[in-house]
Amino acid sequence: MNTMERDLPLKTSAQSPVHIQNKTRTLSVQKWIETLLGYVFLSPSLLLFAVFLFYPLLQTFYLSVHETDPRGRIASYVGFDNFVAIFTSERFYKSLEVTGLFTLLTVPTGIALALLLAALTHNHLKGMRIFQFIFSLPVVLSVGTSAVIWMMLFHPSVGMLNYLLSCVGIAPVAWLTDPRWALLSVSMMTIWMNLGFNYIVLLSGLQGVPDDIYDSAKIDGSGPVRTFVQIIFPLLSPTVFFVTIVSIIGAFQSFGQIHILTRGGPVNSTDVLVYSLYQDAFINFRFGTGSAQALVLFALILILTIVQFKVFERNVHYQ
């Protein structure tokens, strides 16, 4: 009996490495099968990304170092001459200036207005849902629809804005034909167009703040303004940071409203980078220069996004 008891542990210990090796092999096979299955499920999305994102991106790199004929066919290899032409062109720096001014006019104002509306409607009063629905409406309208609506409002003779100005004795304004007002007019329309998205995101962030914080601040004697500035806004900083990044990227990519309202004019006062790119590529048929401008615009947006994450994210409180 004692001999059997001595032999059993030896037999078990002799078999355990084999069992462990088989178990490891089985887990490895299962892991490969799960990985392969995951790629099978991802294959439709990867195919769409390859066709509509990766291939156009590679084609843009290819075209940026070539000259093309009016049909878009490759005419000659020019290396970095397209990029040199961009950075030595006064029009590029003018478009960059207009884009920066357009971003400064639309992003801070749009976020501040959406935050104000979200703060005013973030309560449980009766009928507040109606105001939340109204302030969210612009998000359902396309750029073209929004631009046509505001084109009617900006009309010099029958537009509502000039009619309201005439009611208070102010002379009509050439909203879209005066270089002093054109960019401001397009910025007003853009702020309204993006208001719905900004409002929904910021309102969701406010609704994520626990009610206990409001109650504790009220018990401590903190007023509404102080509570919002010193307590609520730091808790809302991740949402504001997200909206800021998305808004800046959207401002640098704005095209539809400018194309419909002003077509880059008057006197290139609304000629942003994207519209300049569009004119070079699809009006003048300089696809090489247009592709180079697209890559420059991509690099600018990427650098701005990285700078925001490096500089401003340290002031974001995630907890």
mmCIF file of C-alpha atoms in Angstrom:
data_model
loop_
_atom_site.group_PDB
_atom_site.id
_atom_site.type_symbol
_atom_site.label_atom_id
_atom_site.label_comp_id
_atom_site.label_asym_id
_atom_site.label_seq_id
_atom_site.Cartn_x
_atom_site.Cartn_y
_atom_site.Cartn_z
ATOM 1 C CA MET A 1 0.000 0.000 0.000
ATOM 2 C CA ASN A 2 2.783 2.367 0.875
ATOM 3 C CA THR A 3 4.548 1.431 -2.381
ATOM 4 C CA MET A 4 1.429 2.310 -4.380
ATOM 5 C CA GLU A 5 1.140 5.624 -2.597
ATOM 6 C CA ARG A 6 4.768 6.349 -3.476
ATOM 7 C CA ASP A 7 4.318 5.418 -7.121
ATOM 8 C CA LEU A 8 1.127 7.425 -7.738
ATOM 9 C CA PRO A 9 2.649 10.887 -7.144
ATOM 10 C CA LEU A 10 5.570 9.953 -9.388
ATOM 11 C CA LYS A 11 3.219 8.864 -12.154
ATOM 12 C CA THR A 12 1.127 12.011 -11.793
ATOM 13 C CA SER A 13 4.140 14.279 -11.795
ATOM 14 C CA ALA A 14 5.447 12.501 -14.877
ATOM 15 C CA GLN A 15 2.214 13.209 -16.777
ATOM 16 C CA SER A 16 1.652 16.806 -15.697
ATOM 17 C CA PRO A 17 4.095 18.438 -18.199
ATOM 18 C CA VAL A 18 2.312 16.704 -21.064
ATOM 19 C CA HIS A 19 -1.065 17.933 -19.853
ATOM 20 C CA ILE A 20 0.299 21.453 -19.428
ATOM 21 C CA GLN A 21 1.812 21.417 -22.923
ATOM 22 C CA ASN A 22 -1.445 20.175 -24.471
ATOM 23 C CA LYS A 23 -3.428 22.791 -22.578
ATOM 24 C CA THR A 24 -1.066 25.561 -23.728
ATOM 25 C CA ARG A 25 -1.328 24.366 -27.331
ATOM 26 C CA THR A 26 -5.124 24.308 -27.090
ATOM 27 C CA LEU A 27 -5.246 27.842 -25.684
ATOM 28 C CA SER A 28 -2.905 29.067 -28.429
ATOM 29 C CA VAL A 29 -5.094 27.519 -31.123
ATOM 30 C CA GLN A 30 -8.215 29.050 -29.552
ATOM 31 C CA LYS A 31 -6.521 32.441 -29.451
ATOM 32 C CA TRP A 32 -5.612 32.241 -33.146
ATOM 33 C CA ILE A 33 -9.140 31.169 -34.008
ATOM 34 C CA GLU A 34 -10.635 34.089 -32.047
ATOM 35 C CA THR A 35 -8.208 36.536 -33.700
ATOM 36 C CA LEU A 36 -9.043 35.188 -37.150
ATOM 37 C CA LEU A 37 -12.750 35.357 -36.364
ATOM 38 C CA GLY A 38 -12.350 38.976 -35.248
ATOM 39 C CA TYR A 39 -10.691 39.903 -38.555
ATOM 40 C CA VAL A 40 -13.478 38.131 -40.429
ATOM 41 C CA PHE A 41 -16.054 40.316 -38.676
ATOM 42 C CA LEU A 42 -13.917 43.416 -39.300
ATOM 43 C CA SER A 43 -13.340 42.638 -42.970
ATOM 44 C CA PRO A 44 -16.384 44.601 -44.304
ATOM 45 C CA SER A 45 -15.310 47.715 -42.408
ATOM 46 C CA LEU A 46 -11.664 47.252 -43.394
ATOM 47 C CA LEU A 47 -12.722 46.904 -47.031
ATOM 48 C CA LEU A 48 -14.705 50.151 -46.875
ATOM 49 C CA PHE A 49 -11.792 51.943 -45.195
ATOM 50 C CA ALA A 50 -9.405 50.609 -47.836
ATOM 51 C CA VAL A 51 -11.588 51.772 -50.733
ATOM 52 C CA PHE A 52 -12.739 55.137 -49.390
ATOM 53 C CA LEU A 53 -9.864 56.160 -47.074
ATOM 54 C CA PHE A 54 -6.555 54.358 -47.559
ATOM 55 C CA TYR A 55 -6.559 54.266 -51.357
ATOM 56 C CA PRO A 56 -7.504 57.985 -51.734
ATOM 57 C CA LEU A 57 -4.821 58.873 -49.191
ATOM 58 C CA LEU A 58 -2.144 56.962 -51.102
ATOM 59 C CA GLN A 59 -3.394 58.459 -54.365
ATOM 60 C CA THR A 60 -3.120 61.938 -52.829
ATOM 61 C CA PHE A 61 0.516 61.287 -51.889
ATOM 62 C CA TYR A 62 1.163 60.067 -55.419
ATOM 63 C CA LEU A 63 -0.502 63.018 -57.135
ATOM 64 C CA SER A 64 1.199 65.574 -54.879
ATOM 65 C CA VAL A 65 4.589 64.858 -56.466
ATOM 66 C CA HIS A 66 3.301 64.926 -60.053
ATOM 67 C CA GLU A 67 1.850 67.384 -62.522
ATOM 68 C CA THR A 68 -1.416 66.397 -64.205
ATOM 69 C CA ASP A 69 -3.189 67.347 -67.392
ATOM 70 C CA PRO A 70 -6.785 68.726 -67.414
ATOM 71 C CA ARG A 71 -8.095 65.150 -67.506
ATOM 72 C CA GLY A 72 -6.288 64.267 -64.304
ATOM 73 C CA ARG A 73 -3.716 62.032 -65.949
ATOM 74 C CA ILE A 74 -0.096 62.100 -64.814
ATOM 75 C CA ALA A 75 1.976 64.396 -67.014
ATOM 76 C CA SER A 76 5.358 64.525 -65.278
ATOM 77 C CA TYR A 77 7.137 63.938 -61.991
ATOM 78 C CA VAL A 78 7.959 67.187 -60.200
ATOM 79 C CA GLY A 79 9.027 66.011 -56.757
ATOM 80 C CA PHE A 80 8.384 68.627 -54.079
ATOM 81 C CA ASP A 81 7.825 71.498 -56.499
ATOM 82 C CA ASN A 82 4.100 71.582 -55.672
ATOM 83 C CA PHE A 83 4.868 72.034 -51.982
ATOM 84 C CA VAL A 84 7.450 74.721 -52.750
ATOM 85 C CA ALA A 85 4.883 76.554 -54.875
ATOM 86 C CA ILE A 86 2.373 76.419 -52.025
ATOM 87 C CA PHE A 87 4.720 77.789 -49.364
ATOM 88 C CA THR A 88 5.958 80.560 -51.656
ATOM 89 C CA SER A 89 2.470 81.660 -52.663
ATOM 90 C CA GLU A 90 0.864 84.723 -51.096
ATOM 91 C CA ARG A 91 -2.560 83.203 -51.676
ATOM 92 C CA PHE A 92 -1.729 80.282 -49.360
ATOM 93 C CA TYR A 93 -0.845 82.574 -46.475
ATOM 94 C CA LYS A 94 -3.905 84.719 -47.159
ATOM 95 C CA SER A 95 -6.096 81.596 -47.088
ATOM 96 C CA LEU A 96 -4.370 80.477 -43.898
ATOM 97 C CA GLU A 97 -5.075 83.871 -42.316
ATOM 98 C CA VAL A 98 -8.733 83.740 -43.357
ATOM 99 C CA THR A 99 -9.041 80.183 -42.017
ATOM 100 C CA GLY A 100 -7.504 81.166 -38.683
ATOM 101 C CA LEU A 101 -9.801 84.178 -38.352
ATOM 102 C CA PHE A 102 -12.802 82.052 -39.314
ATOM 103 C CA THR A 103 -11.827 79.521 -36.623
ATOM 104 C CA LEU A 104 -11.455 82.245 -33.988
ATOM 105 C CA LEU A 105 -14.874 83.659 -34.880
ATOM 106 C CA THR A 106 -16.754 80.372 -34.863
ATOM 107 C CA VAL A 107 -15.206 77.998 -32.318
ATOM 108 C CA PRO A 108 -15.119 80.042 -29.051
ATOM 109 C CA THR A 109 -18.433 81.776 -29.787
ATOM 110 C CA GLY A 110 -20.180 78.549 -30.746
ATOM 111 C CA ILE A 111 -18.985 76.679 -27.658
ATOM 112 C CA ALA A 112 -19.790 79.583 -25.295
ATOM 113 C CA LEU A 113 -23.295 79.991 -26.729
ATOM 114 C CA ALA A 114 -24.000 76.256 -26.600
ATOM 115 C CA LEU A 115 -22.687 76.064 -23.029
ATOM 116 C CA LEU A 116 -24.889 78.995 -21.986
ATOM 117 C CA LEU A 117 -27.996 77.406 -23.514
ATOM 118 C CA ALA A 118 -27.150 74.032 -21.976
ATOM 119 C CA ALA A 119 -26.725 75.605 -18.530
ATOM 120 C CA LEU A 120 -30.021 77.513 -18.828
ATOM 121 C CA THR A 121 -31.989 74.444 -19.923
ATOM 122 C CA HIS A 122 -30.339 71.969 -17.575
ATOM 123 C CA ASN A 123 -33.092 71.718 -15.017
ATOM 124 C CA HIS A 124 -36.284 69.797 -14.474
ATOM 125 C CA LEU A 125 -38.742 72.626 -14.982
ATOM 126 C CA LYS A 126 -41.935 71.843 -16.860
ATOM 127 C CA GLY A 127 -41.697 72.507 -20.591
ATOM 128 C CA MET A 128 -37.893 72.569 -20.647
ATOM 129 C CA ARG A 129 -37.883 69.601 -23.038
ATOM 130 C CA ILE A 130 -39.399 71.848 -25.701
ATOM 131 C CA PHE A 131 -36.479 74.286 -25.491
ATOM 132 C CA GLN A 132 -33.992 71.411 -25.547
ATOM 133 C CA PHE A 133 -35.638 70.122 -28.716
ATOM 134 C CA ILE A 134 -35.573 73.582 -30.352
ATOM 135 C CA PHE A 135 -31.913 74.210 -29.544
ATOM 136 C CA SER A 136 -30.982 70.768 -30.920
ATOM 137 C CA LEU A 137 -32.776 71.267 -34.257
ATOM 138 C CA PRO A 138 -29.817 72.597 -36.321
ATOM 139 C CA VAL A 139 -28.079 69.229 -36.017
ATOM 140 C CA VAL A 140 -30.635 67.583 -38.327
ATOM 141 C CA LEU A 141 -30.113 70.084 -41.172
ATOM 142 C CA SER A 142 -27.491 69.569 -43.862
ATOM 143 C CA VAL A 143 -24.914 72.198 -44.737
ATOM 144 C CA GLY A 144 -26.693 72.966 -48.012
ATOM 145 C CA THR A 145 -30.077 73.430 -46.363
ATOM 146 C CA SER A 146 -28.633 75.644 -43.637
ATOM 147 C CA ALA A 147 -26.754 77.757 -46.186
ATOM 148 C CA VAL A 148 -29.875 78.282 -48.312
ATOM 149 C CA ILE A 149 -31.878 79.341 -45.232
ATOM 150 C CA TRP A 150 -29.261 81.900 -44.260
ATOM 151 C CA MET A 151 -28.911 83.084 -47.849
ATOM 152 C CA MET A 152 -32.541 84.157 -47.651
ATOM 153 C CA LEU A 153 -31.907 85.870 -44.322
ATOM 154 C CA PHE A 154 -28.867 87.704 -45.772
ATOM 155 C CA HIS A 155 -30.705 88.884 -48.878
ATOM 156 C CA PRO A 156 -29.996 92.631 -49.281
ATOM 157 C CA SER A 157 -33.576 93.685 -50.095
ATOM 158 C CA VAL A 158 -36.000 91.031 -48.804
ATOM 159 C CA GLY A 159 -33.871 89.440 -46.106
ATOM 160 C CA MET A 160 -35.123 89.321 -42.538
ATOM 161 C CA LEU A 161 -31.883 90.670 -41.048
ATOM 162 C CA ASN A 162 -31.937 93.908 -43.044
ATOM 163 C CA TYR A 163 -35.651 94.268 -42.322
ATOM 164 C CA LEU A 164 -34.952 94.101 -38.580
ATOM 165 C CA LEU A 165 -32.174 96.668 -38.986
ATOM 166 C CA SER A 166 -34.523 98.995 -40.862
ATOM 167 C CA CYS A 167 -37.043 98.724 -38.032
ATOM 168 C CA VAL A 168 -34.535 100.318 -35.655
ATOM 169 C CA GLY A 169 -33.340 102.903 -38.179
ATOM 170 C CA ILE A 170 -30.086 101.237 -39.256
ATOM 171 C CA ALA A 171 -29.029 101.212 -42.906
ATOM 172 C CA PRO A 172 -29.090 97.847 -44.704
ATOM 173 C CA VAL A 173 -25.893 95.800 -44.667
ATOM 174 C CA ALA A 174 -24.416 94.000 -47.669
ATOM 175 C CA TRP A 175 -23.866 90.822 -45.690
ATOM 176 C CA LEU A 176 -22.376 88.640 -48.419
ATOM 177 C CA THR A 177 -21.031 91.195 -50.904
ATOM 178 C CA ASP A 178 -19.085 93.502 -48.594
ATOM 179 C CA PRO A 179 -15.562 92.222 -47.727
ATOM 180 C CA ARG A 180 -15.926 93.690 -44.245
ATOM 181 C CA TRP A 181 -19.047 91.620 -43.500
ATOM 182 C CA ALA A 182 -18.723 88.480 -45.644
ATOM 183 C CA LEU A 183 -16.549 86.417 -43.297
ATOM 184 C CA LEU A 184 -18.557 87.527 -40.271
ATOM 185 C CA SER A 185 -21.778 86.551 -42.058
ATOM 186 C CA VAL A 186 -20.487 83.087 -42.923
ATOM 187 C CA SER A 187 -19.263 82.722 -39.331
ATOM 188 C CA MET A 188 -22.727 83.585 -37.972
ATOM 189 C CA MET A 189 -24.274 80.912 -40.178
ATOM 190 C CA THR A 190 -21.610 78.359 -39.144
ATOM 191 C CA ILE A 191 -22.138 79.052 -35.432
ATOM 192 C CA TRP A 192 -25.866 78.442 -35.837
ATOM 193 C CA MET A 193 -25.277 75.312 -37.924
ATOM 194 C CA ASN A 194 -22.933 73.756 -35.320
ATOM 195 C CA LEU A 195 -25.015 74.894 -32.362
ATOM 196 C CA GLY A 196 -27.153 71.749 -32.299
ATOM 197 C CA PHE A 197 -24.221 69.345 -32.015
ATOM 198 C CA ASN A 198 -22.358 71.446 -29.447
ATOM 199 C CA TYR A 199 -25.524 71.901 -27.406
ATOM 200 C CA ILE A 200 -26.358 68.187 -27.330
ATOM 201 C CA VAL A 201 -22.839 67.172 -26.288
ATOM 202 C CA LEU A 202 -22.511 69.835 -23.578
ATOM 203 C CA LEU A 203 -26.008 69.171 -22.251
ATOM 204 C CA SER A 204 -25.134 65.472 -21.993
ATOM 205 C CA GLY A 205 -22.029 66.414 -20.037
ATOM 206 C CA LEU A 206 -24.061 68.550 -17.638
ATOM 207 C CA GLN A 207 -26.561 65.762 -17.141
ATOM 208 C CA GLY A 208 -23.679 63.508 -16.141
ATOM 209 C CA VAL A 209 -22.877 65.691 -13.130
ATOM 210 C CA PRO A 210 -24.535 64.190 -9.999
ATOM 211 C CA ASP A 211 -27.275 66.232 -8.330
ATOM 212 C CA ASP A 212 -25.534 65.722 -4.982
ATOM 213 C CA ILE A 213 -22.842 68.190 -6.061
ATOM 214 C CA TYR A 214 -25.422 70.909 -6.650
ATOM 215 C CA ASP A 215 -27.048 70.182 -3.285
ATOM 216 C CA SER A 216 -23.707 70.256 -1.436
ATOM 217 C CA ALA A 217 -22.758 73.564 -3.060
ATOM 218 C CA LYS A 218 -26.136 75.064 -2.143
ATOM 219 C CA ILE A 219 -25.743 73.938 1.465
ATOM 220 C CA ASP A 220 -22.283 75.538 1.606
ATOM 221 C CA GLY A 221 -23.817 78.833 0.439
ATOM 222 C CA SER A 222 -22.385 78.862 -3.061
ATOM 223 C CA GLY A 223 -24.407 80.844 -5.611
ATOM 224 C CA PRO A 224 -25.344 79.547 -9.084
ATOM 225 C CA VAL A 225 -22.579 81.422 -10.929
ATOM 226 C CA ARG A 226 -19.866 80.451 -8.466
ATOM 227 C CA THR A 227 -21.056 76.847 -8.433
ATOM 228 C CA PHE A 228 -20.923 76.637 -12.192
ATOM 229 C CA VAL A 229 -17.525 78.341 -12.590
ATOM 230 C CA GLN A 230 -15.651 76.702 -9.721
ATOM 231 C CA ILE A 231 -17.315 73.283 -9.488
ATOM 232 C CA ILE A 232 -19.364 72.337 -12.545
ATOM 233 C CA PHE A 233 -17.093 73.675 -15.280
ATOM 234 C CA PRO A 234 -13.998 71.724 -14.095
ATOM 235 C CA LEU A 235 -16.136 68.567 -14.084
ATOM 236 C CA LEU A 236 -17.325 69.492 -17.582
ATOM 237 C CA SER A 237 -13.794 70.114 -18.892
ATOM 238 C CA PRO A 238 -13.458 66.717 -20.700
ATOM 239 C CA THR A 239 -16.640 67.455 -22.659
ATOM 240 C CA VAL A 240 -15.535 71.016 -23.459
ATOM 241 C CA PHE A 241 -12.121 69.709 -24.530
ATOM 242 C CA PHE A 242 -13.748 67.202 -26.896
ATOM 243 C CA VAL A 243 -16.079 69.807 -28.392
ATOM 244 C CA THR A 244 -13.171 72.222 -28.874
ATOM 245 C CA ILE A 245 -11.091 69.695 -30.806
ATOM 246 C CA VAL A 246 -14.017 68.631 -32.996
ATOM 247 C CA SER A 247 -15.006 72.262 -33.642
ATOM 248 C CA ILE A 248 -11.497 73.325 -34.671
ATOM 249 C CA ILE A 249 -11.180 70.380 -37.045
ATOM 250 C CA GLY A 250 -14.609 71.204 -38.486
ATOM 251 C CA ALA A 251 -13.678 74.876 -38.911
ATOM 252 C CA PHE A 252 -10.545 73.985 -40.877
ATOM 253 C CA GLN A 253 -12.623 71.678 -43.096
ATOM 254 C CA SER A 254 -15.492 74.108 -43.747
ATOM 255 C CA PHE A 255 -16.441 74.246 -47.392
ATOM 256 C CA GLY A 256 -20.157 73.836 -48.150
ATOM 257 C CA GLN A 257 -21.468 77.058 -46.626
ATOM 258 C CA ILE A 258 -18.653 79.112 -48.164
ATOM 259 C CA HIS A 259 -19.205 77.583 -51.597
ATOM 260 C CA ILE A 260 -22.947 78.310 -51.497
ATOM 261 C CA LEU A 261 -22.898 81.738 -49.857
ATOM 262 C CA THR A 262 -19.803 83.547 -51.142
ATOM 263 C CA ARG A 263 -17.680 81.229 -53.344
ATOM 264 C CA GLY A 264 -14.583 82.524 -51.583
ATOM 265 C CA GLY A 265 -15.361 86.189 -52.262
ATOM 266 C CA PRO A 266 -15.705 89.039 -52.242
ATOM 267 C CA VAL A 267 -12.038 89.878 -52.898
ATOM 268 C CA ASN A 268 -11.009 86.494 -51.419
ATOM 269 C CA SER A 269 -12.269 87.592 -47.991
ATOM 270 C CA THR A 270 -13.772 84.123 -47.363
ATOM 271 C CA ASP A 271 -11.215 82.093 -49.330
ATOM 272 C CA VAL A 272 -10.365 79.480 -46.685
ATOM 273 C CA LEU A 273 -7.844 76.678 -47.240
ATOM 274 C CA VAL A 274 -10.376 74.077 -48.318
ATOM 275 C CA TYR A 275 -11.979 76.382 -50.860
ATOM 276 C CA SER A 276 -8.561 77.336 -52.242
ATOM 277 C CA LEU A 277 -7.809 73.623 -52.556
ATOM 278 C CA TYR A 278 -11.115 73.095 -54.358
ATOM 279 C CA GLN A 279 -10.410 75.864 -56.845
ATOM 280 C CA ASP A 280 -6.935 74.564 -57.679
ATOM 281 C CA ALA A 281 -8.035 70.954 -58.066
ATOM 282 C CA PHE A 282 -11.526 71.144 -59.601
ATOM 283 C CA ILE A 283 -11.683 74.597 -61.221
ATOM 284 C CA ASN A 284 -8.132 74.993 -62.543
ATOM 285 C CA PHE A 285 -7.597 71.194 -62.870
ATOM 286 C CA ARG A 286 -4.266 71.338 -61.049
ATOM 287 C CA PHE A 287 -4.726 68.059 -59.213
ATOM 288 C CA GLY A 288 -1.084 67.852 -58.174
ATOM 289 C CA THR A 289 -1.179 71.229 -56.434
ATOM 290 C CA GLY A 290 -4.576 70.437 -54.939
ATOM 291 C CA SER A 291 -3.284 67.132 -53.544
ATOM 292 C CA ALA A 292 -0.282 68.898 -52.046
ATOM 293 C CA GLN A 293 -2.583 71.453 -50.407
ATOM 294 C CA ALA A 294 -4.696 68.612 -49.012
ATOM 295 C CA LEU A 295 -1.627 67.080 -47.389
ATOM 296 C CA VAL A 296 -0.585 70.452 -45.971
ATOM 297 C CA LEU A 297 -4.061 70.926 -44.547
ATOM 298 C CA PHE A 298 -3.941 67.431 -43.034
ATOM 299 C CA ALA A 299 -0.566 68.221 -41.436
ATOM 300 C CA LEU A 300 -1.879 71.513 -40.000
ATOM 301 C CA ILE A 301 -4.919 69.830 -38.449
ATOM 302 C CA LEU A 302 -2.746 67.032 -37.056
ATOM 303 C CA ILE A 303 -0.277 69.486 -35.506
ATOM 304 C CA LEU A 304 -3.061 71.576 -33.977
ATOM 305 C CA THR A 305 -4.688 68.470 -32.491
ATOM 306 C CA ILE A 306 -1.394 67.244 -31.007
ATOM 307 C CA VAL A 307 -0.675 70.697 -29.544
ATOM 308 C CA GLN A 308 -4.111 70.783 -27.935
ATOM 309 C CA PHE A 309 -3.556 67.381 -26.344
ATOM 310 C CA LYS A 310 -0.074 68.311 -25.110
ATOM 311 C CA VAL A 311 -0.878 71.806 -23.835
ATOM 312 C CA PHE A 312 -4.534 71.948 -22.839
ATOM 313 C CA GLU A 313 -5.261 68.384 -21.732
ATOM 314 C CA ARG A 314 -3.298 68.958 -18.516
ATOM 315 C CA ASN A 315 -6.136 71.309 -17.438
ATOM 316 C CA VAL A 316 -8.764 68.659 -18.100
ATOM 317 C CA HIS A 317 -10.141 66.927 -14.992
ATOM 318 C CA TYR A 318 -11.386 63.441 -15.831
ATOM 319 C CA GLN A 319 -12.482 62.664 -12.276
#
